[in-house]
Coordinates of C-alpha atoms and ligand atoms in Angstrom, one line a residue:
M8 CA 0.0 0.0 0.0
Q9 CA 2.8 2.4 0.8
N10 CA 4.3 1.7 -2.7
R11 CA 0.8 2.4 -4.4
C12 CA 0.5 5.6 -2.6
V13 CA 4.2 6.4 -3.6
N14 CA 3.3 5.7 -7.2
M15 CA 0.5 7.6 -7.0
I16 CA 1.8 10.7 -5.4
A17 CA 4.8 10.6 -7.9
H18 CA 2.4 10.3 -10.7
L19 CA 0.8 13.4 -9.3
F20 CA 4.0 15.5 -9.1
N21 CA 4.9 14.5 -12.7
A22 CA 7.6 12.1 -11.9
P23 CA 9.3 11.3 -15.6
L24 CA 8.4 7.4 -15.3
E25 CA 8.2 4.8 -17.8
E26 CA 4.9 2.7 -18.2
N27 CA 5.6 0.3 -15.6
E28 CA 8.6 2.0 -13.7
A29 CA 8.1 2.0 -9.9
A30 CA 8.6 5.4 -8.4
V31 CA 11.1 6.2 -5.8
G32 CA 9.9 7.5 -2.5
V33 CA 8.9 6.7 1.1
G34 CA 6.3 7.1 3.9
T35 CA 7.6 9.0 6.7
V36 CA 6.4 10.5 10.0
G37 CA 5.4 13.8 8.5
S38 CA 7.2 16.4 6.4
S39 CA 9.9 16.7 8.9
E40 CA 11.1 13.2 8.5
A41 CA 10.7 13.2 4.5
I42 CA 13.1 16.9 4.7
M43 CA 15.9 15.0 6.7
L44 CA 15.9 11.9 4.2
A45 CA 15.9 14.3 1.5
G46 CA 18.7 16.4 3.0
L47 CA 20.5 13.6 3.8
A48 CA 20.6 12.1 0.2
F49 CA 21.6 15.6 -1.3
K50 CA 24.5 15.5 1.3
R51 CA 25.5 12.4 0.5
K52 CA 25.3 13.0 -3.3
W53 CA 27.2 15.9 -2.9
Q54 CA 30.1 14.4 -0.8
N55 CA 30.5 11.3 -3.1
K56 CA 31.0 14.0 -6.2
R57 CA 33.3 16.0 -4.1
K58 CA 35.4 13.0 -3.0
Q59 CA 35.5 11.7 -6.8
E60 CA 37.1 15.1 -7.8
G61 CA 39.6 15.1 -4.8
K62 CA 37.8 18.3 -3.5
P63 CA 37.3 19.1 0.1
Y64 CA 33.7 17.6 1.3
D65 CA 33.5 19.2 4.9
K66 CA 31.7 22.2 4.6
P67 CA 28.4 21.3 3.2
N68 CA 25.7 24.2 3.0
I69 CA 22.1 24.6 2.4
V70 CA 20.1 27.7 0.5
T71 CA 16.5 28.5 1.8
G72 CA 14.4 31.5 2.6
A73 CA 14.3 32.7 6.2
N74 CA 10.5 31.6 6.1
V75 CA 11.5 27.9 6.4
Q76 CA 9.9 25.7 8.8
V77 CA 11.9 24.7 11.6
C78 CA 12.6 21.4 10.6
W79 CA 14.9 22.5 7.9
E80 CA 16.9 24.2 10.6
K81 CA 16.7 20.5 12.6
F82 CA 18.0 19.2 9.8
A83 CA 21.2 21.8 9.3
R84 CA 21.8 21.3 13.1
Y85 CA 21.6 17.5 13.2
F86 CA 23.4 16.6 10.3
E87 CA 25.9 19.4 10.1
V88 CA 24.9 21.6 7.3
E89 CA 25.4 25.1 7.2
L90 CA 21.8 26.9 6.6
K91 CA 22.1 29.9 4.7
E92 CA 18.9 31.7 4.8
V93 CA 17.7 34.5 2.4
K94 CA 16.2 37.3 4.1
L95 CA 12.6 38.8 4.0
S96 CA 11.6 42.3 3.7
E97 CA 8.5 44.0 4.7
G98 CA 5.9 43.2 1.8
Y99 CA 7.6 40.1 0.6
Y100 CA 7.5 36.9 2.8
V101 CA 9.0 34.3 0.8
M102 CA 12.5 33.5 -0.6
D103 CA 13.5 35.7 -3.6
P104 CA 15.0 33.2 -6.0
A105 CA 17.4 35.8 -7.3
K106 CA 18.9 36.3 -4.1
A107 CA 18.8 32.6 -3.5
V108 CA 21.0 32.0 -6.6
E109 CA 23.7 34.4 -5.4
L110 CA 24.3 32.4 -2.0
V111 CA 24.8 29.4 -4.0
D112 CA 28.5 28.2 -4.2
E113 CA 30.2 24.9 -4.7
N114 CA 29.4 23.8 -1.3
T115 CA 25.7 24.0 -1.7
I116 CA 23.8 20.6 -1.7
C117 CA 20.6 22.1 -2.5
V118 CA 18.3 25.0 -2.9
A119 CA 15.0 24.5 -0.8
A120 CA 12.1 26.0 -2.2
I121 CA 8.7 26.1 -0.6
L122 CA 5.4 25.4 -2.2
G123 CA 3.3 26.9 0.5
S124 CA 5.1 29.2 3.3
T125 CA 4.1 28.2 6.7
L126 CA 3.8 31.7 7.3
N127 CA 1.5 33.1 4.7
G128 CA 0.9 30.2 2.4
E129 CA 2.6 31.9 -0.4
F130 CA 3.8 29.5 -3.2
E131 CA 7.4 30.3 -3.9
D132 CA 8.3 30.7 -7.6
V133 CA 10.2 27.4 -8.4
K134 CA 10.1 27.7 -11.8
R135 CA 12.1 31.1 -12.0
L136 CA 14.5 29.5 -9.2
N137 CA 15.0 26.6 -11.6
D138 CA 15.8 28.6 -14.5
L139 CA 18.2 30.8 -12.7
L140 CA 19.9 27.9 -11.2
V141 CA 20.2 26.4 -14.7
E142 CA 22.1 29.3 -15.9
K143 CA 24.3 29.4 -12.8
N144 CA 25.1 25.8 -13.2
K145 CA 25.9 26.6 -16.6
E146 CA 28.2 29.4 -16.1
T147 CA 30.2 27.6 -13.1
G148 CA 30.2 23.9 -14.1
W149 CA 28.3 22.9 -10.8
D150 CA 25.0 21.1 -10.9
T151 CA 23.2 22.2 -7.7
P152 CA 19.9 20.7 -7.3
I153 CA 16.4 21.7 -6.0
H154 CA 14.3 20.2 -3.4
V155 CA 10.9 21.5 -3.1
D156 CA 8.9 21.5 0.5
A157 CA 5.3 21.0 -0.6
A158 CA 4.3 20.0 3.0
S159 CA 1.1 21.8 2.6
G160 CA 1.0 22.8 -1.4
G161 CA 1.7 19.1 -2.8
F162 CA -2.0 18.4 -2.1
I163 CA -3.2 21.5 -3.6
A164 CA -1.5 22.6 -6.7
P165 CA -1.9 19.7 -8.6
F166 CA -5.7 19.8 -8.0
I167 CA -6.6 23.4 -8.5
Y168 CA -3.6 25.1 -10.1
P169 CA -2.2 21.7 -12.6
E170 CA -0.5 24.5 -14.9
L171 CA 1.5 25.8 -12.4
E172 CA 5.2 24.3 -13.0
W173 CA 6.6 23.6 -9.6
D174 CA 7.2 20.0 -9.8
F175 CA 9.3 17.5 -11.4
R176 CA 8.5 19.0 -15.0
L177 CA 11.3 21.2 -13.5
P178 CA 14.5 19.5 -14.2
L179 CA 16.4 20.6 -11.3
V180 CA 13.7 19.5 -9.0
K181 CA 15.1 16.2 -7.6
S182 CA 13.0 15.6 -4.6
I183 CA 10.0 16.7 -3.2
N184 CA 8.1 16.2 0.3
V185 CA 4.5 16.5 1.0
S186 CA 2.4 16.1 4.4
G187 CA -0.3 13.5 4.5
H188 CA -1.8 14.9 7.3
K189 CA -2.5 18.6 6.2
Y190 CA -3.9 18.6 2.6
G191 CA -3.5 15.1 2.2
L192 CA -6.5 14.5 4.5
V193 CA -4.9 12.1 7.0
Y194 CA -4.7 12.2 10.7
A195 CA -1.4 13.4 12.3
G196 CA 1.9 11.2 11.6
I197 CA 2.2 10.9 7.8
G198 CA 4.5 12.5 5.4
W199 CA 6.0 11.5 1.8
A200 CA 9.2 11.8 0.4
I201 CA 9.4 11.4 -3.6
W202 CA 12.8 11.2 -5.6
R203 CA 12.8 12.0 -9.3
S204 CA 14.4 8.8 -9.9
K205 CA 16.8 6.3 -8.7
E206 CA 19.7 8.2 -9.4
D207 CA 18.4 10.8 -7.1
L208 CA 18.6 8.7 -4.0
P209 CA 22.3 7.1 -3.2
E210 CA 21.9 3.3 -2.9
E211 CA 24.2 3.5 0.1
L212 CA 21.3 5.0 2.3
I213 CA 18.9 2.1 1.5
F214 CA 19.1 -1.3 3.6
H215 CA 17.7 -4.3 2.5
I216 CA 16.0 -6.8 4.4
N217 CA 14.4 -10.1 3.8
Y218 CA 13.7 -11.4 6.8
L219 CA 9.9 -10.5 6.8
G220 CA 9.5 -12.7 3.8
A221 CA 10.8 -10.5 0.6
D222 CA 13.2 -8.1 -0.2
Q223 CA 12.1 -4.9 1.5
P224 CA 14.2 -1.8 0.8
T225 CA 13.9 0.6 3.7
F226 CA 15.4 4.2 4.2
T227 CA 13.8 5.8 7.3
L228 CA 14.8 7.7 10.3
N229 CA 12.0 6.4 12.3
F230 CA 11.7 2.7 12.8
S231 CA 9.2 0.5 13.4
K232 CA 5.4 2.1 13.5
G233 CA 1.9 1.5 13.1
S234 CA 0.5 1.3 9.6
S235 CA -2.8 2.8 10.3
Q236 CA -1.8 6.3 8.5
V237 CA -0.4 4.4 5.4
I238 CA -4.1 2.3 5.2
A239 CA -5.9 6.0 5.6
Q240 CA -3.5 7.6 3.1
Y241 CA -4.2 4.9 0.6
Y242 CA -8.0 4.8 1.2
Q243 CA -8.3 8.6 0.9
L244 CA -6.5 8.5 -2.5
I245 CA -8.7 5.7 -3.8
R246 CA -11.9 6.8 -2.4
L247 CA -11.7 10.4 -3.4
G248 CA -9.6 10.1 -6.4
Y249 CA -8.2 13.2 -8.5
E250 CA -11.8 14.8 -8.5
G251 CA -12.6 14.0 -4.8
Y252 CA -9.6 16.1 -3.9
K253 CA -10.2 18.5 -6.4
N254 CA -13.5 19.1 -4.9
V255 CA -12.3 19.3 -1.4
M256 CA -9.4 22.2 -2.4
E257 CA -11.8 24.0 -4.3
N258 CA -14.2 24.3 -1.3
C259 CA -11.2 25.2 1.0
R260 CA -10.7 28.0 -1.4
D261 CA -13.9 29.2 -1.6
N262 CA -14.1 29.6 2.3
M263 CA -11.0 30.9 2.3
I264 CA -12.2 33.7 -0.1
V265 CA -15.5 34.2 2.4
L266 CA -13.2 34.6 5.3
K267 CA -10.7 37.0 3.4
E268 CA -13.6 39.2 2.0
G269 CA -15.3 39.7 5.8
L270 CA -11.9 40.8 7.0
E271 CA -11.2 43.3 3.9
K272 CA -14.9 44.6 4.6
M273 CA -13.8 45.6 8.2
G274 CA -11.2 48.1 6.7
R275 CA -9.0 47.3 9.7
F276 CA -6.7 44.6 8.3
N277 CA -4.1 44.0 5.9
I278 CA -4.0 40.7 4.2
V279 CA -0.6 39.0 3.7
S280 CA -1.7 36.0 2.2
K281 CA -2.4 35.2 -1.4
D282 CA -5.6 34.0 -3.2
D283 CA -3.5 31.4 -5.3
G284 CA -1.6 29.7 -2.4
V285 CA -2.3 27.6 0.6
P286 CA -6.3 28.1 1.5
L287 CA -5.4 30.2 4.6
V288 CA -6.0 34.1 5.5
A289 CA -2.6 35.7 7.1
F290 CA -3.7 39.0 8.1
T291 CA -2.0 42.2 10.0
L292 CA -3.7 45.5 11.6
K293 CA -3.5 48.4 9.4
D294 CA -3.2 50.5 12.5
P295 CA -1.2 48.5 15.7
H296 CA -0.8 51.6 17.6
N297 CA -3.5 51.1 20.2
F298 CA -3.3 47.2 20.6
D299 CA -1.9 44.6 18.2
E300 CA -2.5 41.1 16.8
F301 CA -1.2 39.4 20.4
Q302 CA -4.3 40.9 22.1
I303 CA -6.5 40.1 19.2
S304 CA -5.4 36.3 19.5
D305 CA -5.7 36.5 23.5
L306 CA -9.6 37.6 23.2
L307 CA -10.5 35.3 20.4
R308 CA -9.9 32.5 22.7
R309 CA -12.8 33.6 24.9
F310 CA -14.7 32.9 22.0
G311 CA -13.0 29.1 21.5
W312 CA -10.7 30.4 18.5
I313 CA -7.4 29.7 18.4
V314 CA -5.6 31.9 16.1
P315 CA -1.9 32.2 16.5
A316 CA -0.4 35.7 16.2
Y317 CA 3.1 35.4 15.3
S318 CA 6.1 37.7 14.2
M319 CA 7.6 37.4 10.7
P320 CA 11.3 36.2 10.4
P321 CA 14.6 38.3 9.9
D322 CA 14.4 41.1 8.1
A323 CA 10.4 41.3 8.5
Q324 CA 10.5 40.6 12.3
H325 CA 8.4 43.9 13.1
I326 CA 5.5 42.5 11.3
T327 CA 3.2 40.7 13.2
V328 CA 0.5 38.6 11.7
L329 CA -2.7 36.4 12.5
R330 CA -3.2 33.2 10.4
V331 CA -6.5 31.1 9.8
V332 CA -5.7 27.8 7.9
I333 CA -8.9 26.8 6.3
R334 CA -9.0 23.0 6.2
E335 CA -11.8 20.9 5.1
D336 CA -14.1 20.6 8.1
F337 CA -13.9 24.7 8.4
S338 CA -17.3 25.3 6.7
R339 CA -18.5 28.7 5.6
T340 CA -20.9 29.1 8.3
L341 CA -17.6 28.9 10.7
A342 CA -15.7 31.5 8.3
E343 CA -18.7 33.9 8.9
R344 CA -18.9 33.4 12.4
L345 CA -15.1 34.1 12.8
V346 CA -15.8 37.2 11.0
A347 CA -18.6 38.3 13.4
D348 CA -16.2 37.3 16.5
I349 CA -13.3 39.2 15.1
E350 CA -15.4 42.3 14.7
K351 CA -16.7 41.6 18.5
V352 CA -13.1 41.3 19.7
L353 CA -12.3 44.6 17.8
H354 CA -15.0 46.4 19.4
E355 CA -14.0 45.3 22.9
L356 CA -10.6 46.5 22.4
D357 CA -11.7 49.8 20.8
S358 CA -14.1 50.5 23.6
L359 CA -10.9 49.7 26.1
T360 CA -8.9 52.0 24.4
A361 CA -11.2 54.7 25.0
K362 CA -11.7 53.9 28.4
I363 CA -8.1 54.0 29.3
K364 CA -7.6 57.3 27.6
M365 CA -10.4 58.9 29.2
L366 CA -9.8 57.5 32.7
S367 CA -6.2 58.4 32.2
G368 CA -7.0 61.8 31.1
T369 CA -4.8 62.1 28.3
S370 CA -5.7 60.6 24.6
S371 CA -2.0 59.6 24.3
V372 CA -2.3 56.5 26.5
T373 CA -2.5 53.8 24.7
V374 CA -3.3 49.7 25.5
H375 CA 0.2 49.1 24.8
E376 CA 1.5 51.7 27.3
V377 CA -1.0 50.5 30.1
V378 CA 0.1 47.0 29.7
K379 CA 3.9 47.3 30.0
D380 CA 5.4 46.0 33.3
N381 CA 2.8 43.2 33.5
G382 CA -0.4 45.4 33.9
Q383 CA 1.4 48.3 35.7
V384 CA 0.3 51.7 34.5
V385 CA 3.2 53.6 33.4
V386 CA 1.8 56.4 31.4
A387 CA -1.0 57.6 33.5
K388 CA -1.4 60.7 35.5
K389 CA 1.0 60.2 38.4
S390 CA -1.7 62.3 40.6
A391 CA -4.8 60.4 39.7
L392 CA -4.0 57.2 41.8
E393 CA -7.5 56.1 41.7
T394 CA -7.5 56.1 37.9
Q395 CA -4.3 54.2 37.7
R396 CA -5.9 51.4 39.7
E397 CA -9.0 51.4 38.1
I398 CA -6.9 51.1 34.6
T399 CA -4.7 48.4 36.1
A400 CA -7.8 46.5 37.1
I401 CA -8.9 46.4 33.4
W402 CA -5.9 45.4 31.9
K403 CA -5.2 42.8 34.8
K404 CA -8.0 40.7 33.6
F405 CA -6.4 40.3 29.9
V406 CA -3.1 40.0 31.2
L407 CA -3.6 37.8 34.1
D408 CA -5.8 35.7 32.1
R409 CA -3.3 35.0 29.5
K410 CA -0.7 34.6 32.0
K411 CA -2.7 32.0 33.8
L412 CA -3.6 30.3 30.3
N413 CA 0.2 30.4 29.3
D414 CA 1.1 28.6 32.7
K415 CA -1.1 26.1 32.4
M416 CA 0.0 25.1 28.7
N417 CA 3.4 25.1 29.7
G418 CA 2.4 23.0 32.7
V419 CA 0.8 20.6 30.5
C420 CA 3.9 20.7 28.0
Ligands
PLP524 C1 4.4 21.8 8.2 C2 5.5 21.9 7.4 C3 6.5 21.4 7.4 C4 7.0 20.1 8.5 O1 5.9 19.1 8.2 P1 5.3 18.2 9.3 O2 4.3 17.2 8.3 O3 4.4 18.7 10.4 O4 6.5 17.2 9.8 C5 7.8 21.6 6.7 N1 7.4 22.4 5.8 C6 6.5 23.2 5.8 C7 6.2 24.2 4.7 C8 5.3 22.9 6.6 O5 4.3 23.9 6.3

């Protein structure tokens, strides 16, 4: 079943396979393990080539955007590969292909592009990266390859953007990972690593065992594990088929648009996600002066929503975003309810701001200033002691609730 899944996904990603040729790939525990394996294959291939050429092979590096998911940093540290990150900038939250190619040198084992950035769902321009890298390879005589981290996008693009060239149609794309438990529609614990061809996965990394009754090639970092996720993935692929997945993804995109338009209508947010990426909405406050995205996130918990707020990586770390990922079970009704709840939260924060300004007797005090020092008022009029107490009490309700919740969650972890 695992091999059948690998074959179906490899075809979905346009692997150049002959009529009856088996695809090369493996089921993993999520994209993280898949990325470790793909990274290892690149590192080993690069080392072997350098050895053959009689060149040093002790300083491998990998080029990514600063927006990569943490598993790439893990790969780099665990497997001793230097991570060279292309910095982001305000308004541009994915890897710039031109800057990435500039960072490539003879020690680069691969450039990793993301189809569906974790931070704003945007698809990176893999085609442009491929074309620029083809040029650079021609000039330098290197053969730096590309890996595509399609953790989220790998089960979206083939169904709703089939014309988009991001996969094995591009000659330098040698491996791709995808998470079965994201848009693959399986419960947590499954991912896939797919290689373009046998040549891209060094044979020395594969172990062959036959004590289970037949030759079983294995290449994993996780060992004995349950088969339920593979069975579930196989079931979904067969049960839904291409049309089924397409319907689900279109529906997610439609619900994303409903949410996005609801947020736009409020006039208070800038949308930083794209309509043609992962179906999610990432947004920032147009005016974060009086209160910020973290406070919106805190208050939304009271309505039962967990909407993460986070800051962008360098050099866009001054931007904070809220993000809502639309999955299959996030209905249009839920999208409309979330819009209404966000409106309520904004209303609450607006009236809190007004109250604080009134009580402190100055119009320049903001919720931010009041919350500094864990609920101690630092800016309110020194003479109005009563006023200070009142404001502190209002804000403490916010801060302490949040602190308690965080302590509780840390305890659990
Ligand atoms: C989620 C994600 C990962 C990690 O995937 P897991 O399946 O959670 O291990 C890696 N890269 C990107 C872009 C992701 O969105």
